[in-house]
Coordinates of C-alpha atoms in Angstrom, one line a residue:
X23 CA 47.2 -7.3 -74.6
X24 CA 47.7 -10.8 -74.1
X25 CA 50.2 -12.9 -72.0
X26 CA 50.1 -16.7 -71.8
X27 CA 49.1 -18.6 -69.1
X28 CA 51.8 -21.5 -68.2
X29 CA 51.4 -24.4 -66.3
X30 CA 53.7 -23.1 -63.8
X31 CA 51.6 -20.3 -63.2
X32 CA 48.9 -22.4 -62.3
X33 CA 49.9 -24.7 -60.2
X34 CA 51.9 -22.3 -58.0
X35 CA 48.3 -20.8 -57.1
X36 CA 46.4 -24.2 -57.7
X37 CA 48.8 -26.7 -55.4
X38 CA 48.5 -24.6 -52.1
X39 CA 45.0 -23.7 -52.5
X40 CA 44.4 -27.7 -53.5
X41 CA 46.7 -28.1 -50.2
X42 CA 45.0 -25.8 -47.7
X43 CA 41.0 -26.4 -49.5
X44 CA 41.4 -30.4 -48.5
X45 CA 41.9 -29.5 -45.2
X46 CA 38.3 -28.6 -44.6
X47 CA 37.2 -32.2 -45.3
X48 CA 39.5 -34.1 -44.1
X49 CA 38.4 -32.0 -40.7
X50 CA 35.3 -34.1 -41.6
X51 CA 37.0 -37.8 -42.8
X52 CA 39.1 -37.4 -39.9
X53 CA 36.3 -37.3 -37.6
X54 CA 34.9 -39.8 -39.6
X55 CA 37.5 -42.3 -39.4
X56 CA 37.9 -41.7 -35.8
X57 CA 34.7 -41.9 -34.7
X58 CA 33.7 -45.1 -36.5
X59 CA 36.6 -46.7 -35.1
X60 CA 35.6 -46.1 -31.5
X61 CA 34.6 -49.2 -29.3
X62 CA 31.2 -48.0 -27.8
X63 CA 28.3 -47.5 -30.5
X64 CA 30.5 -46.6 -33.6
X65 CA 27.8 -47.1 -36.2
X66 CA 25.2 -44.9 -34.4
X67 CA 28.8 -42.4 -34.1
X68 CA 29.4 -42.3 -37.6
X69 CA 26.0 -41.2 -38.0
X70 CA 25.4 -38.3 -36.2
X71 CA 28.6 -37.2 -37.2
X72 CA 27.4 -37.8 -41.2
X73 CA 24.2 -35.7 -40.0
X74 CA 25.8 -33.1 -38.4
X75 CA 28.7 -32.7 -40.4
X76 CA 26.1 -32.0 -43.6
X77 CA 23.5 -29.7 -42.1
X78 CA 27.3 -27.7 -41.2
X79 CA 28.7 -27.9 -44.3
X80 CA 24.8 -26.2 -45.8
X81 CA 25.6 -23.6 -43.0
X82 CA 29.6 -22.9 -44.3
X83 CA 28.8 -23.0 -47.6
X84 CA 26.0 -20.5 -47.1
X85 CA 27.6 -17.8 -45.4
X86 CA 31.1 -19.1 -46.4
X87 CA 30.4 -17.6 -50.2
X88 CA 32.2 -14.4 -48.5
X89 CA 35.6 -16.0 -49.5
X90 CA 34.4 -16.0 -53.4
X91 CA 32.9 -12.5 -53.2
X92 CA 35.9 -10.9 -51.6
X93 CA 38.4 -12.8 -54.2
X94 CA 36.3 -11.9 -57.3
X95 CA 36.6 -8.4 -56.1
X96 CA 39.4 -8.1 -54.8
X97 CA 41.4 -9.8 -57.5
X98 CA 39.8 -7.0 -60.2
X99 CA 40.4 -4.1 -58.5
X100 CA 44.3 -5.7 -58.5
X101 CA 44.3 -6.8 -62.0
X102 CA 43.1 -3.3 -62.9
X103 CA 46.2 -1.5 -61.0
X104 CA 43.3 0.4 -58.3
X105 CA 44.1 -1.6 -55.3
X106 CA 43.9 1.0 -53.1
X107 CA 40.2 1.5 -53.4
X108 CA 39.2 -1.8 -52.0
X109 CA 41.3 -1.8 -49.1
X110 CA 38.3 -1.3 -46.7
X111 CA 36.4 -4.1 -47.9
X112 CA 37.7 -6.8 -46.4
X113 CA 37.7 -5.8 -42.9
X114 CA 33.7 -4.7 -43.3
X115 CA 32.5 -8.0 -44.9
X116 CA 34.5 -9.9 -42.6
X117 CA 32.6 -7.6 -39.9
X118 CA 29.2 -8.8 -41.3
X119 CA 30.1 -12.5 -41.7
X120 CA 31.0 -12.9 -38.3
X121 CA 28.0 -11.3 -36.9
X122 CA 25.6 -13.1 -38.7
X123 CA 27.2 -16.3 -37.5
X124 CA 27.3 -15.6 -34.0
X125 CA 23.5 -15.0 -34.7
X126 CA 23.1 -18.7 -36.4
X127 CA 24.6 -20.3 -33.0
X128 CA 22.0 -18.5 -30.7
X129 CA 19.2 -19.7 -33.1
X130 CA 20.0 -23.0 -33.9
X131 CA 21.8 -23.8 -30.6
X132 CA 18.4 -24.5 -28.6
X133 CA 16.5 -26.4 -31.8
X134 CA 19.3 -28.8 -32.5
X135 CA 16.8 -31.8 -31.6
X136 CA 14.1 -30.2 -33.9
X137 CA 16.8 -29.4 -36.5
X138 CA 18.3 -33.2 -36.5
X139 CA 15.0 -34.9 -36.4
X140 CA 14.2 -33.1 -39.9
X141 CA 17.0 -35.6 -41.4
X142 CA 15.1 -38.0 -39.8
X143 CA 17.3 -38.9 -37.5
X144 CA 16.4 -40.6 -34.2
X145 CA 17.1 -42.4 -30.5
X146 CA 20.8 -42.8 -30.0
X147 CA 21.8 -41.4 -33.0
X148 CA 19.7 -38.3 -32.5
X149 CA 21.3 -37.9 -29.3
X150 CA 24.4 -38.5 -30.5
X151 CA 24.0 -35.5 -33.3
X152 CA 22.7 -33.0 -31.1
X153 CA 25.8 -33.5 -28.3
X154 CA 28.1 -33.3 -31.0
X155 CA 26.5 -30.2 -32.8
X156 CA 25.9 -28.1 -29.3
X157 CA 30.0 -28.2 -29.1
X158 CA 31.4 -28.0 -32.8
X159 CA 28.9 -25.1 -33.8
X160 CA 30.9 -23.0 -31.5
X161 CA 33.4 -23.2 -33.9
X162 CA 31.0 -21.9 -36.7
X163 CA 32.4 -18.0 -36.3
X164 CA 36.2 -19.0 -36.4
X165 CA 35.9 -21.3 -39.7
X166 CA 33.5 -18.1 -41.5
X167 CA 36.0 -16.0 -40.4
X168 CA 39.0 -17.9 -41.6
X169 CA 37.4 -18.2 -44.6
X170 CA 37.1 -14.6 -45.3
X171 CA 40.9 -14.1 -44.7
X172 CA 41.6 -17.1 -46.9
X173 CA 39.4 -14.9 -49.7
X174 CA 41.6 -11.3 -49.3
X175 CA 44.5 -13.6 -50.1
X176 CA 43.0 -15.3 -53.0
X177 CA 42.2 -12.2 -54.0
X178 CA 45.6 -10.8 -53.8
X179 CA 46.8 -14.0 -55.8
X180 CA 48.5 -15.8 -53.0
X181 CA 47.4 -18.7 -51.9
X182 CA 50.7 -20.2 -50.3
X183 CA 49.7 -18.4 -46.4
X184 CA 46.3 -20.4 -46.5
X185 CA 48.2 -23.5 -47.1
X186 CA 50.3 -22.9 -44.1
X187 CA 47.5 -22.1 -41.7
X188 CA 45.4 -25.4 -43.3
X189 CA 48.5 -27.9 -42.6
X190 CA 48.8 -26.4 -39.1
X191 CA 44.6 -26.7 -38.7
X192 CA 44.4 -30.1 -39.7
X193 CA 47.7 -31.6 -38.0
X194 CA 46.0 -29.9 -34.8
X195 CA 43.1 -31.8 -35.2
X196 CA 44.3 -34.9 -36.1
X197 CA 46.2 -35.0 -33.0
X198 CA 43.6 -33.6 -31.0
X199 CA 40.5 -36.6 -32.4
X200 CA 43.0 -39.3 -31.2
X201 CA 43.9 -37.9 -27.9
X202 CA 40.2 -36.5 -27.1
X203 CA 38.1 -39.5 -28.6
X204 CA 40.3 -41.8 -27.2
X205 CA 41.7 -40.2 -23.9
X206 CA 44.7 -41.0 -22.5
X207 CA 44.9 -43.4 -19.8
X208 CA 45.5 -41.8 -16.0
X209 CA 45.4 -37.9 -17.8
X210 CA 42.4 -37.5 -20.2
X211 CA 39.2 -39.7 -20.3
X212 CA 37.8 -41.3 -23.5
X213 CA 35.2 -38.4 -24.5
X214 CA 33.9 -40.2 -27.8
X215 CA 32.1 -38.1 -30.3
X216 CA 32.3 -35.1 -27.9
X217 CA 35.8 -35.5 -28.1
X218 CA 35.8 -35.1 -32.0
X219 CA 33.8 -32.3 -31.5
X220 CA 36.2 -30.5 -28.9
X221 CA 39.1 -30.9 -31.5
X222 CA 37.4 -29.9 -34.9
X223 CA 36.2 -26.4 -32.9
X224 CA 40.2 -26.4 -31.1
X225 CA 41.6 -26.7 -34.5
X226 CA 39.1 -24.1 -36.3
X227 CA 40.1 -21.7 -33.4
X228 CA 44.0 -22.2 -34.3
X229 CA 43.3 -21.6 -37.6
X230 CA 41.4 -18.2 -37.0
X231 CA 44.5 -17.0 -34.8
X232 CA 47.2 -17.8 -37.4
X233 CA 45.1 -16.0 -39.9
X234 CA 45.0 -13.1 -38.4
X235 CA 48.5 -13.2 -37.7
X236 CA 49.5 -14.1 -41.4
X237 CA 46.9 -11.1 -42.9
X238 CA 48.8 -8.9 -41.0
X239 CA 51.9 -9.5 -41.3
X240 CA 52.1 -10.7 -44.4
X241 CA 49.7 -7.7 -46.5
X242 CA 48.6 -3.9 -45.9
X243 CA 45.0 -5.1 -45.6
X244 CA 43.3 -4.4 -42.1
X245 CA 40.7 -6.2 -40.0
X246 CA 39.7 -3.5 -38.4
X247 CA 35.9 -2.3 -39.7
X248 CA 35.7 1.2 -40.9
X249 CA 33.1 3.7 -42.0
X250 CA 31.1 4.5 -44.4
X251 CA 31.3 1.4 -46.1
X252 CA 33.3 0.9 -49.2
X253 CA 31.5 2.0 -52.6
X254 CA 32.0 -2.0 -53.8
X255 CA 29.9 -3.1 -50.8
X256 CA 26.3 -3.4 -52.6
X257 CA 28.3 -5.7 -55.1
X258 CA 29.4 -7.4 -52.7
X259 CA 26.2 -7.7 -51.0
X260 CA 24.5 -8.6 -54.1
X261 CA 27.2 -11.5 -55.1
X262 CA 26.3 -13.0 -51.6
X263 CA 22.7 -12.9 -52.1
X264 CA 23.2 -14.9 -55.3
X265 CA 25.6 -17.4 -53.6
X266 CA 23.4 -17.7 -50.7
X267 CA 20.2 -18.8 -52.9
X268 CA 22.7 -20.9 -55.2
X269 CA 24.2 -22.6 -51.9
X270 CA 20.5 -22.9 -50.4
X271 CA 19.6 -24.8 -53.5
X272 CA 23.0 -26.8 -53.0
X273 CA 22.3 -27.8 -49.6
X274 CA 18.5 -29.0 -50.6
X275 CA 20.2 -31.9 -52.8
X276 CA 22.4 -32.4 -49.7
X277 CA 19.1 -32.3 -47.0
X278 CA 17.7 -34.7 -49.6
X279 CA 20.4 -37.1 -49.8
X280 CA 21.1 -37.3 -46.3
X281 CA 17.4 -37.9 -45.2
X282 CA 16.7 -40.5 -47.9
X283 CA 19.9 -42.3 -46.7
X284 CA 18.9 -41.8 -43.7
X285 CA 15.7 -43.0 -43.7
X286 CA 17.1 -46.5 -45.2
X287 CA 18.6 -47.4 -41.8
X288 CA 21.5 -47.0 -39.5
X289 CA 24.0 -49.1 -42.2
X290 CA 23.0 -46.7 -44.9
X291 CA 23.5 -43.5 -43.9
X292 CA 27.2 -44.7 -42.3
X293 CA 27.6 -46.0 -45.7
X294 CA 26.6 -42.5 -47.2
X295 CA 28.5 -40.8 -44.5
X296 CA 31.9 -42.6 -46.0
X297 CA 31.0 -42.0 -49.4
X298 CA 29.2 -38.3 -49.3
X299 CA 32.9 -37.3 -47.2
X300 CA 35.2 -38.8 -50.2
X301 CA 33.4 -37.1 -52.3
X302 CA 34.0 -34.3 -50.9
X303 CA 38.0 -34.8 -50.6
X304 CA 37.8 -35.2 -54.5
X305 CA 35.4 -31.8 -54.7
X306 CA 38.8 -29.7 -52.4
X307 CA 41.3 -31.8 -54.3
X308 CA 39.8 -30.1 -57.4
X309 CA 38.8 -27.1 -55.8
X310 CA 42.8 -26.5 -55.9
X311 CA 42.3 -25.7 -60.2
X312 CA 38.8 -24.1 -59.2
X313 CA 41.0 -21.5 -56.9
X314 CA 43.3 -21.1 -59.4
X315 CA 40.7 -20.3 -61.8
X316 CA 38.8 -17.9 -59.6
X317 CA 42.0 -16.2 -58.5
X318 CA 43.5 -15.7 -62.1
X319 CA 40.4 -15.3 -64.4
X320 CA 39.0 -12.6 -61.5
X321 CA 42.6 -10.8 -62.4
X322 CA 42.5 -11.4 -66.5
X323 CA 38.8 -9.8 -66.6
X324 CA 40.1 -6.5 -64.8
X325 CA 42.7 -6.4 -67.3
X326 CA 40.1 -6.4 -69.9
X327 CA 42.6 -9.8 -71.1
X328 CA 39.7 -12.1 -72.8
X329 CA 42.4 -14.1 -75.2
X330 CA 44.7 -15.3 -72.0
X331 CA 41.3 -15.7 -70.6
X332 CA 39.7 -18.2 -72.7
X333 CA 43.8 -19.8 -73.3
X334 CA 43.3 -20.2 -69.4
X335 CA 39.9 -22.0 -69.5
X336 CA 41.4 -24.4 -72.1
X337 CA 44.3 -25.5 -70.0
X338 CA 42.2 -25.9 -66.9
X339 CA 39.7 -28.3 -68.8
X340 CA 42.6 -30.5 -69.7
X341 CA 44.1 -30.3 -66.2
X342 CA 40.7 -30.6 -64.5
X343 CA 40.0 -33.8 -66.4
X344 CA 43.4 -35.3 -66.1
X345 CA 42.9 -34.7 -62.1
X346 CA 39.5 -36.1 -62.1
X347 CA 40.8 -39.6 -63.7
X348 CA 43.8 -39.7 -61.6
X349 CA 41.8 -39.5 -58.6
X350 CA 39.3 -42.7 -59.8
X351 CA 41.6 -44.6 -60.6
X352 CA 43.9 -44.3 -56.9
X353 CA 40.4 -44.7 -55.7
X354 CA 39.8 -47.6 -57.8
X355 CA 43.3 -49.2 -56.8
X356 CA 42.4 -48.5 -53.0
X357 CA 38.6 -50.0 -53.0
X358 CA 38.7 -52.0 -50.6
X359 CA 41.0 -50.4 -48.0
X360 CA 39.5 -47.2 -48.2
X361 CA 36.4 -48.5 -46.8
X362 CA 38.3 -50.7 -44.2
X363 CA 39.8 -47.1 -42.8
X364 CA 36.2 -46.3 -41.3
X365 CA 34.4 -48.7 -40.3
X366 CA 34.7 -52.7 -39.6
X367 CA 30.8 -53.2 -39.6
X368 CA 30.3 -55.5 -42.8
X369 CA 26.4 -54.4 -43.5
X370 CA 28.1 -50.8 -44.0
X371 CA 30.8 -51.9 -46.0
X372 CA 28.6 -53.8 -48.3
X373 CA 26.3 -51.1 -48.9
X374 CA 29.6 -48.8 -49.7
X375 CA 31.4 -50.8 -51.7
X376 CA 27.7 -51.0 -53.8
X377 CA 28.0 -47.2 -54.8
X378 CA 31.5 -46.2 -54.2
X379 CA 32.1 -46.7 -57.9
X380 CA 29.6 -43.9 -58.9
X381 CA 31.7 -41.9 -56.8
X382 CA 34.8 -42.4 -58.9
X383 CA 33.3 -42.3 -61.7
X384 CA 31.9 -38.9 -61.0
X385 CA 35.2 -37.2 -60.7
X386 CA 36.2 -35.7 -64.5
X387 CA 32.7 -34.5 -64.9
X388 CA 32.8 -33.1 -60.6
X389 CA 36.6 -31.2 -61.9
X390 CA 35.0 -29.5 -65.4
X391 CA 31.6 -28.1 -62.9
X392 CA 33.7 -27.6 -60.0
X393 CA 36.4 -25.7 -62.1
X394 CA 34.1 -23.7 -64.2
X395 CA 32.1 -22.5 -60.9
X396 CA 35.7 -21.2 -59.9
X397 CA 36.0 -19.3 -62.8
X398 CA 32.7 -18.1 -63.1
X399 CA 33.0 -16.6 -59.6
X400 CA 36.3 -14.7 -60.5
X401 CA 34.0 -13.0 -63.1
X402 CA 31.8 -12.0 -60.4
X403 CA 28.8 -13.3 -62.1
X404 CA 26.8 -14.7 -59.4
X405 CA 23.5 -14.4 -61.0
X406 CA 24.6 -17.0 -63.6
X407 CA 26.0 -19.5 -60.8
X408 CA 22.5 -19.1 -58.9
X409 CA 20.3 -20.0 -62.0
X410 CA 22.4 -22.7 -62.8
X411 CA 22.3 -24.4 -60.1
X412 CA 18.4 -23.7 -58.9
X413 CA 18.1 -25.5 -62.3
X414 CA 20.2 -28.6 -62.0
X415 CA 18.7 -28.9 -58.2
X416 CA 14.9 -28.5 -59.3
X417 CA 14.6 -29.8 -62.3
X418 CA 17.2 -32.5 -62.6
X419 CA 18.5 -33.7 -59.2
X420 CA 15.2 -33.4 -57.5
X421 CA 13.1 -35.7 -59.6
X422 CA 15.5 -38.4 -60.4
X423 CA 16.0 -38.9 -56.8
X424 CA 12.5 -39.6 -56.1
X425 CA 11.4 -41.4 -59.1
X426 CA 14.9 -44.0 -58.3
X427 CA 13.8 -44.2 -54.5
X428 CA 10.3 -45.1 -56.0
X429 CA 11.8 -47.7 -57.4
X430 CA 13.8 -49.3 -54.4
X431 CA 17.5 -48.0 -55.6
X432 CA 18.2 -46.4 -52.2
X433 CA 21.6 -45.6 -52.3
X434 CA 22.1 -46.2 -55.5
X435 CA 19.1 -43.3 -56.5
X436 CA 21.1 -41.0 -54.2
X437 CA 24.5 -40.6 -56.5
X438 CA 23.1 -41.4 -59.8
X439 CA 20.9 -38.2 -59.2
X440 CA 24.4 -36.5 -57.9
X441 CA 25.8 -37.4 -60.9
X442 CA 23.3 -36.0 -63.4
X443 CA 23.2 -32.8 -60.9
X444 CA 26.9 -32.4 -61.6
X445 CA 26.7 -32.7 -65.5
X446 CA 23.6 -30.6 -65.4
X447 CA 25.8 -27.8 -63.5
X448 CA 28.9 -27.8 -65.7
X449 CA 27.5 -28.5 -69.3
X450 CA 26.0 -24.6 -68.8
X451 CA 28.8 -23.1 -67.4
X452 CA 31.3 -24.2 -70.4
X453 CA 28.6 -23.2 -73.0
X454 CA 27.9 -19.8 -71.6
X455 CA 31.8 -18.8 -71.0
X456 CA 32.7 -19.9 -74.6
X457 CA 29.7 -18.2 -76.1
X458 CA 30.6 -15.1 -74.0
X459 CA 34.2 -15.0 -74.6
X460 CA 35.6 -16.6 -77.5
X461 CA 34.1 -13.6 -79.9
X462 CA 35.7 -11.2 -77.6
X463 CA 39.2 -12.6 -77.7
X464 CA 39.3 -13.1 -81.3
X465 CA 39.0 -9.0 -81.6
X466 CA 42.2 -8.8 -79.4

């Protein structure tokens, strides 16, 4: 059995979930941008919202893996014609998500000060981090639950009703960082980075209604929990017990690099606050193909399909690349102004400008990783993605950080150990999948 996989195919799959997966950062750039704009103490703003905004992202990305394990499994059970019998899942682990992040509010809510002085921060910019955490961490349950929905309909192969509800989120809180941060004179007064915080959480909440109405409507899956749980729910257990020490390892090289930058001085971890965030745009602008990937490899390894498999690996490399340049180079054309959109403070432009290049550079090698991880998590196999990445953390990222900040490279040590971490991720992936594949769909 084989069927080819056309461009076509992809991108009707890869262009929404590229559409609605940017949306989550530029949550973040938006605030960004906003807040480092503002009149009153912008650097020392930008900062605590560069702090927060990472220790956030470790806690999303942990507990967030839900949306992978649901697609992988879901998009099987379709590809193999048995739909039916995962109906129940995603309701349950949607169930579990949510409770387990109304648990990390009550815990983390009190220690925020403890939590935020870990990445060294301190004075006004400690302050500054735990006001804006204590409001924005309320909106932890609605983005994990969101996310869960946006899984089922990966899962299902349609990623167009996640784009809607993105473009809705992140209009919502555009709107909502101008009016809140900046007030409006005589009817709302200028709440600063509280404000930011009051629309991200406004705009995560809009999100989680629209998806419930979209899941709904839109498919024959429920959200209402039942029992016993579904036979799939140890593998789905076990695939987020995988993610969730891969992501842990993930969010040490991000602890790392925002304490180091951190610890450089106010300019420095603006500057890595600017940079980290765009980095991030590229990683969602990518994660579009990665979807794509996850979605339709999930579906060709239920169908037992290893020769449209391995033709669709092929044609994301090329596309993956081709996205990665194209993205460098706009950045490249836009240097300057890119920076200028953040911040006016010179020191932290300099120190940007110094290392925004590594960040370009980065990009192919960020869309072959990022796109094989998607693929890799279609196939369900977890335990591969954990080791992987426990590897590149440990044994790469890990000591080339502190040997360069030995040496007085400061930001400089930060990416250049990203970037090793990234080719360190994806070299294994492409390996292993060929290796594991390639014999198989010569017998077809």
């Amino acid at each position: 059995m084989s069927t080819s996989i056309s461009l076509k195919q992809i991108n009707k799959l890869a262009i929404p979930a590229l559409i609605s997966g940017v949306s989550e950062p530029i949550l973040s750039l938006t605030d960004a941008a906003i807040v480092g704009n503002i009149e009153i103490n912008a650097t020392e703003s930008l900062a605590a919202v560069g702090i927060v905004t990472t220790f956030l992202s470790m806690l999303i990305w942990v507990l967030g893996q839900t949306r992978s394990a649901i697609s992988s499994l879901v998009s099987q059970y379709l590809g193999a014609n048995n739909l039916e019998a995962i109906k129940s899942l995603p309701a349950q682990a949607i169930f579990i998500i949510t409770s387990l992040s109304v648990l990390i509010i009550i815990t983390t809510y009190p220690f925020a000060e403890s939590i935020f002085k870990l990445y060294n921060a301190s004075n006004l910019i400690l302050d500054y981090s735990v006001d804006y955490y204590q409001i924005r961490v309320f909106g932890f349950p609605f983005t994990l639950f969101t996310i869960a929905v946006f899984g089922t309909f990966r899962g299902l192969q349609n990623t167009y009703y996640p784009m809607l509800i993105a473009i809705v989120g992140t209009i919502a809180n555009i709107i909502l960082d101008v009016v809140l941060v900046y007030g409006i004179d005589g009817l709302i007064p200028a709440m600063h980075i509280k404000g930011a915080a009051y629309a991200s959480v406004a705009a995560q909440l809009i999100m989680a209604l629209l998806s419930i109405y979209y899941l709904l409507r839109k498919t024959e899956i429920s959200l209402k929990p039942t029992f016993p749980f579904n036979k799939e729910i140890k593998t789905f257990i076990i695939m987020i017990l995988n993610l969730f020490i891969r992501t842990l390892a993930l969010n040490v090289t991000l602890y790392y690099a925002s304490a180091f930058s951190t610890s450089y001085g106010k300019e420095y971890i603006a500057a890595y606050t600017i940079a980290i965030n765009l980095w991030f745009l590229g990683a969602f602008i990518v994660d579009g193909y990665a979807s794509a990937g996850n979605i339709l490899s999930g579906k060709l390894y239920g169908q037992k399909n290893y020769k449209t498999l391995v033709q669709l690996s092929n044609k994301l490399i090329k596309y993956g690349v081709f996205i990665g340049i194209i993205i460098a180079i706009i950045g490249g054309l836009l240097y300057y102004p890119i920076g200028n959109i953040f911040t006016n403070d010179p020191e932290v432009l300099n120190q940007f400008y110094n290392i925004f290049w590594i960040v370009l550079a980065m990009q192919p090698l960020c869309a072959l990783a990022f796109i094989f991880d998607g693929v890799f998590k279609g196939l369900g196999k977890m335990k591969y993605l954990r080791n992987v990445l426990l590897f590149s953390t440990f044994i790469i990222f890990v000591p080339i950080l502190f040997w360069l900040d030995s040496l007085g490279y400061k930001l400089y040590a930060i990416f250049i150990a990203i970037t090793f971490w990234i080719i360190a991720r994806g070299i294994p992936l492409i390996i292993k999948f060929r290796r594991q594949f390639l014999p198989l769909s010569q017998k077809m």
